[in-house]
Structure formats: C-alpha cells, structure tokens
C-alpha cells in the first residue's frame, strides 16, 4: 500500500510567494525578485523530472495582483512575454503540456495570442502538465462557472436539479485537470489567497519559510516527503475521520 502511494504521480500546486521580500533583503527593486522568481520556476521544472509529479500548477498572477503599482504589473507581464518567447520551444521539446487558467479577458491581446499559441503547440504532449494561473482567482473562477451553468440552464441544456459536483467541475477553468494532491506556499505566509478554492478541498498543504526565489529541488523533494509522511500516518490510523 505504501509502495502504491509512493509510486502514484502527484498534482503539485505552488503559491510562489516572497519575490518582493527576497529583493528587498538584497536592496534590489521588487522586479529583480520576480526575475529571480522565474529562475526558481525553471529550476522547479527541472526538478520535477526526478520526482513523482504528473501535474504542476503555479500561481503566477492573481486577480488581486492587478491592484499593484502599474510599473510592477507591467514588469510582471513583460516577464511573462519574455519567458514564453524564450522558453516555449524548450518546454515543448521536454514534452510539457501547457495550460493557462484565469480571466483571459483581462489580459493584453498579444499575451492571449501567446498563450493560445503555447497551448496549441503543446496540446498533444504527454509529459508534465504545467498549468499557469494567470489573472486567476478562485472566487472569480467559481463565479464564472455559476454564470456558465446558469446560461446552460436557461438554454434548456441542463436541468437545475441535475447539477452536481461533476457539472461544476466541468465549468471551472481547470476542467479536465485532476485536483491537486499537494499545495505548497513559500515565504512563511499561511493563507490560501484565493488559489484553487474548489479544487483543493482535500489537498495537503505544506507551508515553508523559504522565499520563492530561493526555492530549490531539495525543498520540493522535502515537501513531497512531507506529503507521503502524512499519507502514511493517515493510512496507519485508519484515515482522516472527516474524509
Ligand atoms: C509573489 O511574490 C509573487 C508574485 C506576485 C508573482 C509570481 C511570479 C513569478 C514567480 C515570476 C513570474 C512567473 C511567470 C510564469 C511569468 P510577492 O511579490 O508577493 O512577494 P512579497 O510577498 O515578498 O512582496
């Protein structure tokens, strides 16, 4: 049983927090922290290859992040453009399948085009499923799903009484992606911050004090170990009584 758990591939989701504090600690502008954050993301993608991970979801820009100073928002969008331009081909060669979740209508047209291109190019890849949460908020996602379901009901496509959890799942941005097993948040904050609210109902959470730009393969492996330790503990005690 333990072996089975150890073998099964996981969906790991990461709240990449602490770029600003990492930069401030070095007397650097916050944007340098975000650049170092991209490097940490690249390291993480490499580390994933040696770990039992089939899905990785990263929180790169929340719906709430739009209220940051314009210069920082622009820099983050610029970094995203740069990253997709410079790394898309190598991600594709690695067999990574890219999906972007979030409120696309809030993004610049050229970014939407880049995202569509990345999703199309990598759609048949069978390696790691990388989901980038961009202009994403869990409440916004659930609200959009409710709106979509209400429209389907009004068109007569769904009966109100037939709506169940599967229906809701189908209308979420993450339709078709399994729920996360493990959610990691860096930088010592212990909040969910509107990330994958529906999907994380049964996820394990690992909070680490490490700031995102310092996050390494070792930290990721430690978080997975912690996840397996918890699984084994629940196995030994007959499971979590609430589940
Ligand atoms: C939180 O740190 C991080 C973000 C708001 C952005 C995360 C983005 C990256 C890691 C790089 C961009 C990734 C892509 C794919 C473009 P913070 O700024 O809130 O840090 P603080 O809490 O220390 O201020």
CSV table of C-alpha atoms in Angstrom, one decimal, residues 92 100 211:
chain,number,residue,atom,x,y,z
A,92,UNK,CA,7.7,21.8,-25.9
A,100,UNK,CA,-3.2,28.8,-18.7
A,211,UNK,CA,11.2,32.7,-0.2
